[in-house]
Tab-separated table of C-alpha atoms and ligand atoms in Angstrom:
chain	number	residue	atom	x	y	z
A	1	UNK	CA	116.479	114.113	65.987
A	2	UNK	CA	118.287	116.286	68.877
A	3	UNK	CA	121.679	117.357	69.123
A	4	UNK	CA	123.776	116.047	72.196
A	5	UNK	CA	124.027	119.590	73.434
A	6	UNK	CA	120.782	120.510	73.073
A	7	UNK	CA	119.472	117.480	75.552
A	8	UNK	CA	122.363	118.337	77.595
A	9	UNK	CA	120.791	122.670	77.893
A	10	UNK	CA	117.002	120.987	78.318
A	11	UNK	CA	117.719	118.864	80.577
A	12	UNK	CA	119.770	121.257	82.643
A	13	UNK	CA	116.494	123.406	82.404
A	14	UNK	CA	113.773	120.528	84.431
A	15	UNK	CA	112.044	121.417	88.015
A	16	UNK	CA	114.325	119.035	90.754
A	17	UNK	CA	113.106	117.889	93.714
A	18	UNK	CA	111.506	120.762	95.951
A	19	UNK	CA	111.700	118.398	99.115
A	20	UNK	CA	114.094	116.087	98.716
A	21	UNK	CA	113.724	113.412	101.077
A	22	UNK	CA	116.614	112.224	102.551
A	23	UNK	CA	115.655	108.770	103.782
A	24	UNK	CA	115.137	108.332	99.970
A	25	UNK	CA	118.714	109.790	99.034
A	26	UNK	CA	116.800	112.035	96.321
A	27	UNK	CA	119.795	113.432	94.960
A	28	UNK	CA	118.424	114.622	90.733
A	29	UNK	CA	121.500	113.291	88.399
A	30	UNK	CA	124.004	115.746	87.118
A	31	UNK	CA	122.756	116.966	83.659
A	32	UNK	CA	125.483	116.912	81.562
A	33	UNK	CA	125.929	113.701	83.460
A	34	UNK	CA	122.326	112.203	81.965
A	35	UNK	CA	123.595	113.950	78.513
A	36	UNK	CA	126.185	111.973	77.807
A	37	UNK	CA	124.085	108.896	79.160
A	38	UNK	CA	121.750	109.270	76.707
A	39	UNK	CA	123.103	110.179	73.831
A	40	UNK	CA	125.340	107.169	74.662
A	41	UNK	CA	122.146	104.719	74.900
A	42	UNK	CA	121.139	106.183	71.482
A	43	UNK	CA	124.782	105.906	70.346
A	44	UNK	CA	124.573	102.086	70.427
A	45	UNK	CA	120.734	101.425	69.834
A	46	UNK	CA	118.850	101.197	72.366
A	47	UNK	CA	116.679	104.650	72.506
A	48	UNK	CA	115.215	104.873	69.245
A	49	UNK	CA	112.501	102.358	68.874
A	50	UNK	CA	113.016	100.709	72.181
A	51	UNK	CA	110.776	100.529	75.638
A	52	UNK	CA	112.494	101.372	78.647
A	53	UNK	CA	112.125	101.828	82.698
A	54	UNK	CA	113.205	104.643	84.467
A	55	UNK	CA	112.764	102.755	88.378
A	56	UNK	CA	113.258	105.302	91.036
A	57	UNK	CA	112.104	108.367	88.165
A	58	UNK	CA	112.046	110.889	91.057
A	59	UNK	CA	111.361	114.718	89.052
A	60	UNK	CA	112.752	112.812	85.226
A	61	UNK	CA	115.417	113.817	84.133
A	62	UNK	CA	116.372	110.525	82.588
A	63	UNK	CA	113.322	109.823	81.149
A	64	UNK	CA	112.478	112.536	80.073
A	65	UNK	CA	115.535	112.637	77.853
A	66	UNK	CA	114.954	109.009	76.587
A	67	UNK	CA	111.364	110.354	75.839
A	68	UNK	CA	113.333	113.635	73.555
A	69	UNK	CA	116.274	110.858	71.849
A	70	UNK	CA	113.390	108.852	69.954
A	71	UNK	CA	111.958	106.556	72.947
A	72	UNK	CA	108.764	104.044	71.582
A	73	UNK	CA	107.411	104.683	75.159
A	74	UNK	CA	109.253	105.367	78.873
A	75	UNK	CA	107.258	103.876	81.865
A	76	UNK	CA	108.305	106.572	84.877
A	77	UNK	CA	107.617	104.690	88.629
A	78	UNK	CA	108.257	106.172	91.468
A	79	UNK	CA	106.884	106.625	95.404
A	80	UNK	CA	106.990	109.740	96.395
A	81	UNK	CA	103.545	111.689	95.204
A	82	UNK	CA	106.488	115.135	95.541
A	83	UNK	CA	108.312	114.333	92.612
A	84	UNK	CA	105.933	113.130	90.358
A	85	UNK	CA	104.063	116.021	90.615
A	86	UNK	CA	107.324	117.791	89.719
A	87	UNK	CA	108.164	115.217	87.020
A	88	UNK	CA	104.808	116.095	85.582
A	89	UNK	CA	105.111	119.480	85.257
A	90	UNK	CA	108.456	119.019	82.660
A	91	UNK	CA	106.779	117.365	80.528
A	92	UNK	CA	105.771	118.584	77.517
A	93	UNK	CA	102.913	117.450	74.991
A	94	UNK	CA	105.268	115.512	72.722
A	95	UNK	CA	107.053	114.025	75.969
A	96	UNK	CA	103.740	112.772	77.244
A	97	UNK	CA	102.762	110.736	74.500
A	98	UNK	CA	105.823	108.501	74.886
A	99	UNK	CA	106.326	108.710	78.659
A	100	UNK	CA	103.897	106.725	81.268
A	101	UNK	CA	103.486	107.493	85.211
A	102	UNK	CA	103.735	105.440	87.708
A	103	UNK	CA	103.024	105.282	90.794
A	104	UNK	CA	104.264	103.325	93.750
A	105	UNK	CA	106.735	101.148	94.636
A	106	UNK	CA	109.158	99.852	92.300
A	107	UNK	CA	108.413	95.669	93.525
A	108	UNK	CA	105.147	96.148	91.910
A	109	UNK	CA	106.068	96.946	88.364
A	110	UNK	CA	106.299	93.591	86.392
A	111	UNK	CA	106.233	95.248	82.454
A	112	UNK	CA	108.904	94.093	80.804
A	113	UNK	CA	111.329	96.279	78.610
A	114	UNK	CA	113.688	96.267	76.268
A	115	UNK	CA	115.919	98.539	78.950
A	116	UNK	CA	115.869	100.056	82.189
A	117	UNK	CA	117.698	103.469	82.607
A	118	UNK	CA	118.215	104.123	86.675
A	119	UNK	CA	120.151	105.877	89.045
A	120	UNK	CA	118.715	104.770	92.065
A	121	UNK	CA	119.463	105.198	96.084
A	122	UNK	CA	123.452	104.793	96.325
A	123	UNK	CA	122.183	103.032	99.738
A	124	UNK	CA	124.092	104.249	102.231
A	125	UNK	CA	120.825	105.371	104.333
A	126	UNK	CA	118.982	102.396	103.541
A	127	UNK	CA	121.395	99.409	102.918
A	128	UNK	CA	121.192	97.429	99.963
A	129	UNK	CA	118.199	99.470	98.720
A	130	UNK	CA	120.606	99.512	95.144
A	131	UNK	CA	119.972	95.942	95.323
A	132	UNK	CA	116.250	95.884	95.244
A	133	UNK	CA	116.605	97.533	91.707
A	134	UNK	CA	118.777	95.942	90.333
A	135	UNK	CA	116.757	92.475	90.718
A	136	UNK	CA	114.215	93.717	89.680
A	137	UNK	CA	115.720	95.325	86.565
A	138	UNK	CA	117.300	91.619	85.357
A	139	UNK	CA	114.010	90.061	85.968
A	140	UNK	CA	112.088	92.900	83.110
A	141	UNK	CA	114.452	93.889	80.939
A	142	UNK	CA	117.660	92.155	79.091
A	143	UNK	CA	120.194	95.347	78.162
A	144	UNK	CA	120.376	97.609	81.449
A	145	UNK	CA	122.389	101.428	82.655
A	146	UNK	CA	122.750	101.846	86.345
A	147	UNK	CA	124.802	104.473	88.753
A	148	UNK	CA	126.129	103.366	91.460
A	149	UNK	CA	128.924	103.957	93.612
A	150	UNK	CA	132.651	103.561	92.247
A	151	UNK	CA	133.361	101.882	96.010
A	152	UNK	CA	130.201	98.850	94.799
A	153	UNK	CA	131.548	97.553	92.348
A	154	UNK	CA	133.210	94.633	93.442
A	155	UNK	CA	128.749	93.917	94.441
A	156	UNK	CA	128.561	94.436	91.238
A	157	UNK	CA	130.586	92.482	89.271
A	158	UNK	CA	129.340	89.189	91.825
A	159	UNK	CA	125.458	91.267	91.242
A	160	UNK	CA	125.947	90.605	86.954
A	161	UNK	CA	127.882	87.130	87.588
A	162	UNK	CA	125.107	85.898	89.411
A	163	UNK	CA	122.213	86.664	87.509
A	164	UNK	CA	124.436	85.414	84.259
A	165	UNK	CA	124.525	89.940	83.018
A	166	UNK	CA	128.316	90.556	81.536
A	167	UNK	CA	129.351	93.836	82.274
A	168	UNK	CA	129.079	95.554	78.558
A	169	UNK	CA	130.953	98.752	80.135
A	170	UNK	CA	131.368	101.073	83.059
A	171	UNK	CA	132.080	104.470	82.926
A	172	UNK	CA	133.374	106.361	85.386
A	173	UNK	CA	131.581	110.165	86.801
A	174	UNK	CA	132.787	112.978	89.381
A	175	UNK	CA	129.523	113.096	90.842
A	176	UNK	CA	128.225	116.040	91.713
A	177	UNK	CA	126.289	116.233	95.138
A	178	UNK	CA	124.307	120.040	95.451
A	179	UNK	CA	124.157	121.401	99.025
A	180	UNK	CA	120.889	119.590	99.511
A	181	UNK	CA	120.857	117.940	102.961
A	182	UNK	CA	121.546	120.529	105.642
A	183	UNK	CA	123.896	117.885	106.512
A	184	UNK	CA	125.982	117.935	103.883
A	185	UNK	CA	128.875	121.136	105.288
A	186	UNK	CA	130.679	121.643	102.158
A	187	UNK	CA	128.479	123.671	99.809
A	188	UNK	CA	129.867	121.144	96.371
A	189	UNK	CA	131.441	117.494	97.198
A	190	UNK	CA	132.058	115.291	94.440
A	191	UNK	CA	131.419	111.609	95.395
A	192	UNK	CA	132.564	108.633	92.760
A	193	UNK	CA	130.154	107.138	91.101
A	194	UNK	CA	129.273	105.000	87.735
A	195	UNK	CA	127.406	104.039	85.049
A	196	UNK	CA	127.485	100.893	84.434
A	197	UNK	CA	125.539	99.512	81.231
A	198	UNK	CA	124.776	95.657	81.961
A	199	UNK	CA	123.561	92.864	79.108
A	200	UNK	CA	121.963	89.310	79.669
A	201	UNK	CA	124.253	87.128	78.409
B	1	LIG	N1	116.380	108.763	88.163
B	1	LIG	C1	116.464	110.697	89.395
B	1	LIG	C2	116.364	109.836	91.344
B	1	LIG	C3	116.888	109.990	91.383
B	1	LIG	S1	116.463	109.494	93.094
B	1	LIG	C4	117.442	110.789	88.496
B	1	LIG	O1	118.065	110.267	88.341
B	1	LIG	O2	117.067	112.710	89.185
B	1	LIG	C5	116.807	107.959	93.668
B	1	LIG	C6	113.686	107.383	93.095
B	1	LIG	O3	113.997	106.222	94.273
B	1	LIG	C7	113.611	109.209	94.605
B	1	LIG	O4	112.699	109.343	93.656
B	1	LIG	C8	112.833	108.204	95.805
B	1	LIG	O5	111.564	108.537	95.530
B	1	LIG	C9	112.735	106.607	94.124
B	1	LIG	N2	112.222	105.457	95.228
B	1	LIG	C10	113.089	105.174	97.033
B	1	LIG	N3	112.859	104.649	96.289
B	1	LIG	C11	111.937	103.326	95.617
B	1	LIG	C12	111.352	102.676	95.527
B	1	LIG	N4	111.229	100.885	96.279
B	1	LIG	N5	110.615	103.195	94.495
B	1	LIG	C13	110.108	103.364	93.653
B	1	LIG	N6	110.858	104.526	94.005
B	1	LIG	C14	111.570	104.627	95.112
């Protein structure tokens, strides 16, 4: 099994979005943050021998880390074909055996899984874009690791209560958004993002 440092280095070397699409809020999760959350999930027994789904998998950073940490199977659901092309380029021989890529909308994905791990669009472009990801996650899984803007935590608390999920943990991060889009003036911006761990009551 790789160490946390090995995972972080591996993830830092993956290819990211070539032509990020602004309307879809295509930001890759920072590799250090991805490694931190994946290692935490591993230590909590939520990865090894589990079946996972990465909803809005993008170029696959979360799914690849999970596969390397011993997941039995990881579904990557992604609607953007360009992202899928890069995701495929990112996979090594062993990861290809574990990761199943589904090119489509998350609304059509209905496999039951042990754990969902996802960094969905934050809903700044399309309002409540993250809501449909959370809805789907609660339909297919009893354990969810999901990234959201910290400013929307009130919504997550209400959502969890409504769906019969408890918030097990919240991990706060300063999320670096690289200067991918022309409208970002500063070279590097940080936004407050939290990884929320939800478990069915
Ligand atoms: N999880 C990746 C990518 C985050 S960006 C990472 O952590 O790096 C969010 C991704 O969700 C984008 O790749 C976008 O194309 C995808 N996406 C947005 N809406 C979707 C939908 N309805 N169905 C499937 N994928 C979607």
